[in-house]
Every structure is written in C-alpha cells, then in structure tokens.
Short mmCIF file of C-alpha atoms in Angstrom, two decimals:
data_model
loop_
_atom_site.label_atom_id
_atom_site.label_comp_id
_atom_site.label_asym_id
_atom_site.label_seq_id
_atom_site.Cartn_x
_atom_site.Cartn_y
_atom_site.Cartn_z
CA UNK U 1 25.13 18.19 -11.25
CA UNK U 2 21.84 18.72 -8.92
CA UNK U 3 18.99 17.00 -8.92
CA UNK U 4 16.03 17.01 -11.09
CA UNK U 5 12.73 16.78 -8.75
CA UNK U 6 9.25 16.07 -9.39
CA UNK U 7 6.81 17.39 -6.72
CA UNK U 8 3.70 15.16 -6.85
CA UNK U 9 1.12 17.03 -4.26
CA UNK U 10 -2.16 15.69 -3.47
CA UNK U 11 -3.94 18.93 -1.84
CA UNK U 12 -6.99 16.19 -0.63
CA UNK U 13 -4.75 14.42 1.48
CA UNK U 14 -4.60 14.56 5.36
CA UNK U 15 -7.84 16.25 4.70
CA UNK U 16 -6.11 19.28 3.38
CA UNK U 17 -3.17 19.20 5.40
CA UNK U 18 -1.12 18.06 1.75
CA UNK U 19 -2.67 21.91 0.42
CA UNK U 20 -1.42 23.58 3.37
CA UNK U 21 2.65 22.63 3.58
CA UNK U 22 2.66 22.23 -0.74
CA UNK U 23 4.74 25.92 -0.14
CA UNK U 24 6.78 25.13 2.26
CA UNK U 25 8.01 21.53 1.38
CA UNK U 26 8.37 23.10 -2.42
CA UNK U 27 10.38 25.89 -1.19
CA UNK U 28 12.83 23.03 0.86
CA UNK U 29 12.87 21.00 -2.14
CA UNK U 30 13.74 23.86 -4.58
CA UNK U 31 17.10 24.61 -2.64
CA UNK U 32 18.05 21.48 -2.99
CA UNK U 33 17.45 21.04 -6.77
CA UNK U 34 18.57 22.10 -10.12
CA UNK U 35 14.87 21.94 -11.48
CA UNK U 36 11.74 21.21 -9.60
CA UNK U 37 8.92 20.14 -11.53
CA UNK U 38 5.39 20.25 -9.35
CA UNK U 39 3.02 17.58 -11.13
CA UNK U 40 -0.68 17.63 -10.11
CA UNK U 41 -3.64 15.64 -11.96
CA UNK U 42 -6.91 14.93 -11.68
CA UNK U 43 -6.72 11.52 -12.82
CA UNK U 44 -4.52 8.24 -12.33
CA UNK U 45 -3.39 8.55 -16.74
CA UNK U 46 -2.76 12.22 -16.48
CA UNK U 47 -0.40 11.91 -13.40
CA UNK U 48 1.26 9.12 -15.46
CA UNK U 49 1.63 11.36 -18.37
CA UNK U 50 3.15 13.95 -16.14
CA UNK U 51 5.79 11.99 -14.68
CA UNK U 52 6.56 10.23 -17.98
CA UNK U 53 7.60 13.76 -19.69
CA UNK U 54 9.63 14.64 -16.40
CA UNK U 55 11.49 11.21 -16.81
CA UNK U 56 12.17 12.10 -20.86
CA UNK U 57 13.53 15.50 -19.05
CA UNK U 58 16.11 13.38 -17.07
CA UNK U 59 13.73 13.22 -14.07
CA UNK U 60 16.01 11.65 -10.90
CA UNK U 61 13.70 11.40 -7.91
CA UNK U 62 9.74 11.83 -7.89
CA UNK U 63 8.52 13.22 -3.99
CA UNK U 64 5.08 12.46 -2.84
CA UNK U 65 3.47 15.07 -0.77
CA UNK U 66 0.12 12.28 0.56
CA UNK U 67 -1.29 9.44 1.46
CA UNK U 68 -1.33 5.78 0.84
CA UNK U 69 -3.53 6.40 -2.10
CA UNK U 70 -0.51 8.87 -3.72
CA UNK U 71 2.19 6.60 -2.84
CA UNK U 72 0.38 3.90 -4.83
CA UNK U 73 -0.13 6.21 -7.63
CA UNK U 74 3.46 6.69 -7.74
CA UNK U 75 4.94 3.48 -7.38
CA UNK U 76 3.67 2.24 -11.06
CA UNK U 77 5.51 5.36 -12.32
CA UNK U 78 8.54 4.47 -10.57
CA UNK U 79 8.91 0.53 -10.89
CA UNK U 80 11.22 -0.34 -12.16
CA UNK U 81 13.02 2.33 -13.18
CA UNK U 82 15.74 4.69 -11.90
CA UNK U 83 13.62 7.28 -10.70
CA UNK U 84 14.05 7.26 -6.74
CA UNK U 85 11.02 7.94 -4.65
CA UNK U 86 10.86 10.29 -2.22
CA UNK U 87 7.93 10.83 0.77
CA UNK U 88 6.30 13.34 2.69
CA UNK U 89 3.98 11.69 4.50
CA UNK U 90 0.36 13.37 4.39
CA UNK U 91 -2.31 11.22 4.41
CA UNK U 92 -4.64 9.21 7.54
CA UNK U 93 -2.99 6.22 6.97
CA UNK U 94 0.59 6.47 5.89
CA UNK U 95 1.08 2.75 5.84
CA UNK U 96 4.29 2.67 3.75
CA UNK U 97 5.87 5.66 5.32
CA UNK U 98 5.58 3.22 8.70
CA UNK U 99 7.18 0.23 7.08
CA UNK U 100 10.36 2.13 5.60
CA UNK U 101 10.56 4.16 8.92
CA UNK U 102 9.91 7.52 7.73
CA UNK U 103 8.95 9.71 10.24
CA UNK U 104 4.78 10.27 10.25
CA UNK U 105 5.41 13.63 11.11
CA UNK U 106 5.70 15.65 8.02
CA UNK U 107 7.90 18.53 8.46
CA UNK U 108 10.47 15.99 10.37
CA UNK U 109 10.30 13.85 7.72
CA UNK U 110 10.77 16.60 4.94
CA UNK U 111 14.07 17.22 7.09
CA UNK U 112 14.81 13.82 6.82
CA UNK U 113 14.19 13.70 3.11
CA UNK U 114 16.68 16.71 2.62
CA UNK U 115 19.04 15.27 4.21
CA UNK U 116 19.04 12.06 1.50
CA UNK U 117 19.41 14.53 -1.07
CA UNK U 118 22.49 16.14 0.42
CA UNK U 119 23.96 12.98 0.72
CA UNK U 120 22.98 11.14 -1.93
CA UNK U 121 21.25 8.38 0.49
CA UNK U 122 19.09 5.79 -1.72
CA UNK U 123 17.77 1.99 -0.71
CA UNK U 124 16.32 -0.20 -2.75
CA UNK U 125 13.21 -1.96 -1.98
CA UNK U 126 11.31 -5.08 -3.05
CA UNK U 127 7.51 -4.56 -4.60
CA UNK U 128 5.05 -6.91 -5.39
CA UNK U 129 3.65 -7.13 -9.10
CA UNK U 130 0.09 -8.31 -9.81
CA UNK U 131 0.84 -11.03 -12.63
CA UNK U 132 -2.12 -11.63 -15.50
CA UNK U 133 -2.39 -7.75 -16.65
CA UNK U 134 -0.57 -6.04 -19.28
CA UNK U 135 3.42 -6.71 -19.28
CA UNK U 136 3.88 -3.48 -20.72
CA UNK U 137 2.17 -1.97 -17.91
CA UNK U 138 2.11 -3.99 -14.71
CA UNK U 139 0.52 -3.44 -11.55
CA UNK U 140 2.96 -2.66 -8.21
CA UNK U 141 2.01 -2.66 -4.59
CA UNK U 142 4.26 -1.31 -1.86
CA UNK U 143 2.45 -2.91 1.05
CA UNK U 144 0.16 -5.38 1.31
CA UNK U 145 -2.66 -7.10 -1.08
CA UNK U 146 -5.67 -8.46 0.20
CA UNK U 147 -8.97 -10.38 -0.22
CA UNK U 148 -11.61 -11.78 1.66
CA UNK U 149 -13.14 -9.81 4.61
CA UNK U 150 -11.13 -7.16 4.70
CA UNK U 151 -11.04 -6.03 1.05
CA UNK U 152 -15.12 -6.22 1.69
CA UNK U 153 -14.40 -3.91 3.97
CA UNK U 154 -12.30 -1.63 2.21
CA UNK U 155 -14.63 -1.78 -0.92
CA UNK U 156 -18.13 -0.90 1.26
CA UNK U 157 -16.19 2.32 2.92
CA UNK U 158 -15.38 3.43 -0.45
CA UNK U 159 -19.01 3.39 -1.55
CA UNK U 160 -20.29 4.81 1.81
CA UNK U 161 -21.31 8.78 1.33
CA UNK U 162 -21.38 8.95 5.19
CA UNK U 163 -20.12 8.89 8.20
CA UNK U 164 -16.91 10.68 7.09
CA UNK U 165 -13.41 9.85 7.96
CA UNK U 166 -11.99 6.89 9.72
CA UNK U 167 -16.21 6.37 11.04
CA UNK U 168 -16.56 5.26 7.82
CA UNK U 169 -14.74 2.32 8.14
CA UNK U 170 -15.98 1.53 11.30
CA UNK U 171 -19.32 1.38 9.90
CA UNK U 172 -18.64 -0.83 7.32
CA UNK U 173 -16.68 -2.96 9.31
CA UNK U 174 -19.96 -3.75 11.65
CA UNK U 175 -21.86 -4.80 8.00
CA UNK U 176 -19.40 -6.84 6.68
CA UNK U 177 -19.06 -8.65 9.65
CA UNK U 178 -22.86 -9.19 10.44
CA UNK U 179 -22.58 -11.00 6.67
CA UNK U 180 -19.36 -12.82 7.07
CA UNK U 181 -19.35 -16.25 5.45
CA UNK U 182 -15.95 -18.39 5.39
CA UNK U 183 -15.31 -19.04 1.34
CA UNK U 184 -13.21 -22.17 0.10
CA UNK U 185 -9.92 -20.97 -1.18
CA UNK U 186 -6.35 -22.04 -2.85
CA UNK U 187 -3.53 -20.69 -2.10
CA UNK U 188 -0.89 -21.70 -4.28
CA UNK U 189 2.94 -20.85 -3.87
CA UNK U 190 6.12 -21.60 -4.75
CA UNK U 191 6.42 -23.24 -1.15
CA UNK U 192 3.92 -25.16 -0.88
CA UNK U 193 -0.01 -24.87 -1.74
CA UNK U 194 -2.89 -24.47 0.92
CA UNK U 195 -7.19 -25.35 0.25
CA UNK U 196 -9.08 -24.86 2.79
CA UNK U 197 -12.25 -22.13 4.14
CA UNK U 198 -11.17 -18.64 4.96
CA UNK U 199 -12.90 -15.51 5.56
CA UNK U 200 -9.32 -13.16 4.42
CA UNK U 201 -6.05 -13.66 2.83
CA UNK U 202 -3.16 -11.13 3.21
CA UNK U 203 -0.25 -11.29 1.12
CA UNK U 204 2.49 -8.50 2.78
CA UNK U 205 5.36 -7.02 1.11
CA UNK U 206 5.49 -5.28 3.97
CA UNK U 207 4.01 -5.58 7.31
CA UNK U 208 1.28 -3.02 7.64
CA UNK U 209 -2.15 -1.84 6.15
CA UNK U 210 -5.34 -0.23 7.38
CA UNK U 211 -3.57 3.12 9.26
CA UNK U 212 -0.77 0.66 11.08
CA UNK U 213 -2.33 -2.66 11.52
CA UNK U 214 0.79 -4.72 10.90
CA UNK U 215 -1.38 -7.82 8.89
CA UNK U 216 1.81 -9.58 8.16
CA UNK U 217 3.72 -9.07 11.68
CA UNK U 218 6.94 -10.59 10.47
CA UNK U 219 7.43 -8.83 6.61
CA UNK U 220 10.19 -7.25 5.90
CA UNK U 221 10.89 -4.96 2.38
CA UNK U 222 14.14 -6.05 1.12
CA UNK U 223 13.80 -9.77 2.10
CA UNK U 224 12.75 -11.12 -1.99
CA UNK U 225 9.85 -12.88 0.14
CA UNK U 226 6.24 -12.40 0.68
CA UNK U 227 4.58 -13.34 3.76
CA UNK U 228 1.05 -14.39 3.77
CA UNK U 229 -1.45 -14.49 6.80
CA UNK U 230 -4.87 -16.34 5.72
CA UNK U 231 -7.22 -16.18 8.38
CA UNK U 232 -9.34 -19.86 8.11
CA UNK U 233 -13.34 -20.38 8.76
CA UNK U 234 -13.91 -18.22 11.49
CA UNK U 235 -17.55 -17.47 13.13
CA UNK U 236 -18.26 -13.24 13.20
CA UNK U 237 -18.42 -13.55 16.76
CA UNK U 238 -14.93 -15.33 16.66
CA UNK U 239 -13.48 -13.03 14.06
CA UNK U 240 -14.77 -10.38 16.34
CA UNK U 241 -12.19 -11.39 19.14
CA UNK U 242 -9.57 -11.93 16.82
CA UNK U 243 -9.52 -8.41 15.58
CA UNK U 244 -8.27 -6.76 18.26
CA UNK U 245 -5.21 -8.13 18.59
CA UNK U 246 -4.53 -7.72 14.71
CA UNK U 247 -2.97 -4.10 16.24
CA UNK U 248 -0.87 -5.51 17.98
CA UNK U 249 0.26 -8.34 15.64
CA UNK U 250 -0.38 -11.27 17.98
CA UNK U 251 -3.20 -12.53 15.86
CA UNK U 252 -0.85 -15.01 14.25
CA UNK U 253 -0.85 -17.10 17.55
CA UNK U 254 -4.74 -17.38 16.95
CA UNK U 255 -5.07 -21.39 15.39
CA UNK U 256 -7.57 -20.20 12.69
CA UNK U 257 -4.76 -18.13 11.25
CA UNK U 258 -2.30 -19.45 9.37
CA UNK U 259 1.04 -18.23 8.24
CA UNK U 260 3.45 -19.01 4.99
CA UNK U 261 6.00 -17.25 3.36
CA UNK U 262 6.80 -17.01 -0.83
CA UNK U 263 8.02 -15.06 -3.16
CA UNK U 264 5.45 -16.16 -5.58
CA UNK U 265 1.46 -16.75 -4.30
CA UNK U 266 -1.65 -17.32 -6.65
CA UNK U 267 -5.00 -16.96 -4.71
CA UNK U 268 -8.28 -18.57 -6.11
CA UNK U 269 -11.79 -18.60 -4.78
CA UNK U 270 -15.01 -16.63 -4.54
CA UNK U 271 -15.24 -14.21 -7.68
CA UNK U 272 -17.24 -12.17 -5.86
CA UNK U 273 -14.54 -11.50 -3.55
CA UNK U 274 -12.39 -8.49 -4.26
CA UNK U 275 -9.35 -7.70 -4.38
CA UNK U 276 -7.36 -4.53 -3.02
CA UNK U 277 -3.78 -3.37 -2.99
CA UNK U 278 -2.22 -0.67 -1.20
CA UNK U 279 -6.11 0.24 -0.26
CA UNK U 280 -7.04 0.73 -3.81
CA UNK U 281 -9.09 -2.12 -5.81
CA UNK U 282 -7.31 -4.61 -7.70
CA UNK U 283 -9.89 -5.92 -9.60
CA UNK U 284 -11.09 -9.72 -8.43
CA UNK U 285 -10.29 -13.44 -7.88
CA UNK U 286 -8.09 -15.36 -9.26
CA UNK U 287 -4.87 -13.16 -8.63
CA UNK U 288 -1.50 -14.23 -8.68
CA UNK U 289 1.26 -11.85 -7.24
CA UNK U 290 4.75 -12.06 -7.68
CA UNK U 291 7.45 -10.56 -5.59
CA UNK U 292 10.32 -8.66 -7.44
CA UNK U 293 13.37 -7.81 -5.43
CA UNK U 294 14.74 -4.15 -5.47
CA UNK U 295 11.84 -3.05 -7.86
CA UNK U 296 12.12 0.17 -6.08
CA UNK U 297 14.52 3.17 -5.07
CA UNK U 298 13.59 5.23 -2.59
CA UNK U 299 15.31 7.89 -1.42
CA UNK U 300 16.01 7.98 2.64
#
C-alpha cells in the first residue's frame, strides 16, 4: 500500500516563491502517492480542521511547502501522533529545515524528500510542549522558545507596517535595544534553579532561530534535553558587542551569558515580557516548557 499525503502549501512564503513550485513539488509528490490531499487555509483552526479529516482518511505523512511560520502550524497537528512530517523548505528563515539538515534549497530538498518516501526513511524527533494550556490541545515548538530582548524584538517587527522584509527586523532591533533594561528572572529546572537580572532567555530544542542564528550552539533534537542560554544584565552598548558573535555561536564564552541544560525549565519574571516560539507569540510570563522525547516523526 502507498502513501496517503497531505500537501500543506503556504503560497505567502519565500515571498511567493511557496506559489510558484506548489505544481511542481505536487506533481513529484503525486507519483509517489496513492492519494494526495493539498490542504490550504486561511486561518491557524481551519488548517487544523483540514488535516484532522485527512488523518480520519488514514492520513500517513503531512508535507509543508514554507516557512518557519508553516512548520509551526504543522507541528501541533502532528504531535504526537503517527502522522510523519515532511518539508520543503520555502520560507526566509527555514530555521528547522537547518537543524534536521534538510537541504535549504527547495527543489534538492524535494529530491531528498522523495527519496524518504521510496524508502520508507522516518526519524523521530524530540519537541518541546508549553505546559499550563489545554491538555487536550497543547502547544509544540520545534526550535527554540524565547523571552526577554529578543521576543521584544520579534513582537515590534510583527507590528511594524514598514520597512519590509528582513529591514524590518533590523529596525526593530535598533528600538528595542535603545530601551533595553535587564529584568530579574527565575529560571527553574529540573537541574538546578537560577535568579538573577537578564535582558533574554532562550530555551533550544534545537540550536537555531532568527534565519540561522544558532541561540543554543550545543542543542541537539533527539537528545530528551533542552538547553538554555540566558543572557544576564547586560548594558545596550554591551549587548551590542555581544550580538555579533551570536552567528557564529561563540556568544556562550561571553561571562554575562550563562548556559544550563534540562529537560524541564519554568521561566518567571516581567509580565510584560513576551513570549515567542518558533517565531510566533506564545502568549507571556510565567511559562514552563517541557521537553518530550520523540514527539515527532519526520520523514528524511
């Protein structure tokens, strides 16, 4: 018996590079299934409603044509469960694509992702679940959560109508910063607990965020373990000459930063601080996030 796909394509994505390939990776994907199913929606609950009528259909493997953003959407469909996930990476950032090694490049990586189907290749990966919301309906992250500076950062681009594209973020990385102010937090975990002032804390499934700035250096996806970078009371002009080495991952050296690793991490502090996973908000502190080992299948 073949396999029953779900296409999820998010034309946006890539700005419009998703739209342009939907034909061609559909057409790949079709010779390789017994049914493909191509899901688009407007909104977050009618995606979910799609895929959850594909799954009663015997639904084996759901493939993201996108971004970050799409991944994310997908990952609370597929927690969990024994749908696989498949990518075709589309999007600016591709952050999880990165971590798991799948080529940026999407027509290499559809090849790639044809070849798993042909040969049945699936891994399982770890996710981490944002404890305190509904059980029946938690929230996953693939990547990395965050709060502090950088999730002020993340929330001002979102509500900037211009510049466009990765500008954006520039811009409101220059704000933020100019209005940086170190914030007492807690950081509890099962390995050991941490008060002190910090202006961000990461918690990394896996290593990168932010279009490949690997955060959490050192995380791996099938390790059952968080790691958690929490950058301490920092000046802007100091932060300033930290961030450039957070591309190359050498920021952990810095002695304001400090590094930890848990499978289980509540963060309190600042309610005004927000919270963002996978690059989409998360709602605010307190959070507590648990890592749960081979939450995920993904094919590749």
């Amino acid at each position: 018996m073949g396999w029953r796909l779900g296409l999820a394509v998010h034309p946006d994505s890539g700005r419009g590079a998703a739209a342009r390939i939907a034909g061609t990776v559909a057409e790949r994907l079709r010779a390789e299934a017994d049914h493909l199913e191509l899901i688009t929606a407007t909104s977050f609950e009618r995606f979910r409603q799609r895929v959850a009528e594909c799954r009663s259909a015997g639904l084996d493997a759901l493939v993201v044509l996108g971004g970050d953003g799409a991944v994310h959407r997908a990952v609370q469909c597929c927690a969990d469960t024994d749908v696989a996930l498949g990518l075709v990476p589309c999007g600016t950032g591709n952050d999880f694509a990165r971590a798991l090694g799948i080529p940026r490049d999407p027509s290499t990586a559809l090849a790639t992702l044809v070849s798993a189907l042909r040969h049945g290749r699936r891994r399982r990966l770890d996710l981490g679940r944002v404890d305190g919301t509904d059980p029946a309906e938690p929230r996953w992250f693939g990547t990395v959560l965050c709060t502090g500076f950088d999730a002020a950062v993340n929330a001002r681009a979102n509500s900037l109508r211009w510049p466009h594209g990765p500008h954006r973020y520039d811009l409101a990385l220059l704000r933020e910063l100019v209005s940086l102010r170190p914030r007492p937090v807690v950081v509890d975990t099962d390995t050991g607990r941490l008060t002190t002032q910090a202006t961000l804390v990461a918690v990394g499934n896996t290593a990168f965020y932010g279009g490949g700035i690997p955060i959490c250096p050192a995380a791996t996806y099938d390790d059952g373990m968080f790691d958690v970078t929490i950058v301490g009371p920092v000046s802007p002009w100091r932060l300033a000459r930290i961030l450039p080495r957070l591309r190359t991952g050498t920021h952990v050296r810095n002695p304001s930063v400090h590094t930890l690793r848990a499978s289980r991490v509540f963060v309190a502090g600042d309610p005004g601080w927000p919270v963002f996973a996978d690059g989409d908000p998360c709602g605010a502190l307190p959070v507590t996030v648990t890592c749960v080992p081979g939450a995920l299948s993904v094919l590749g």
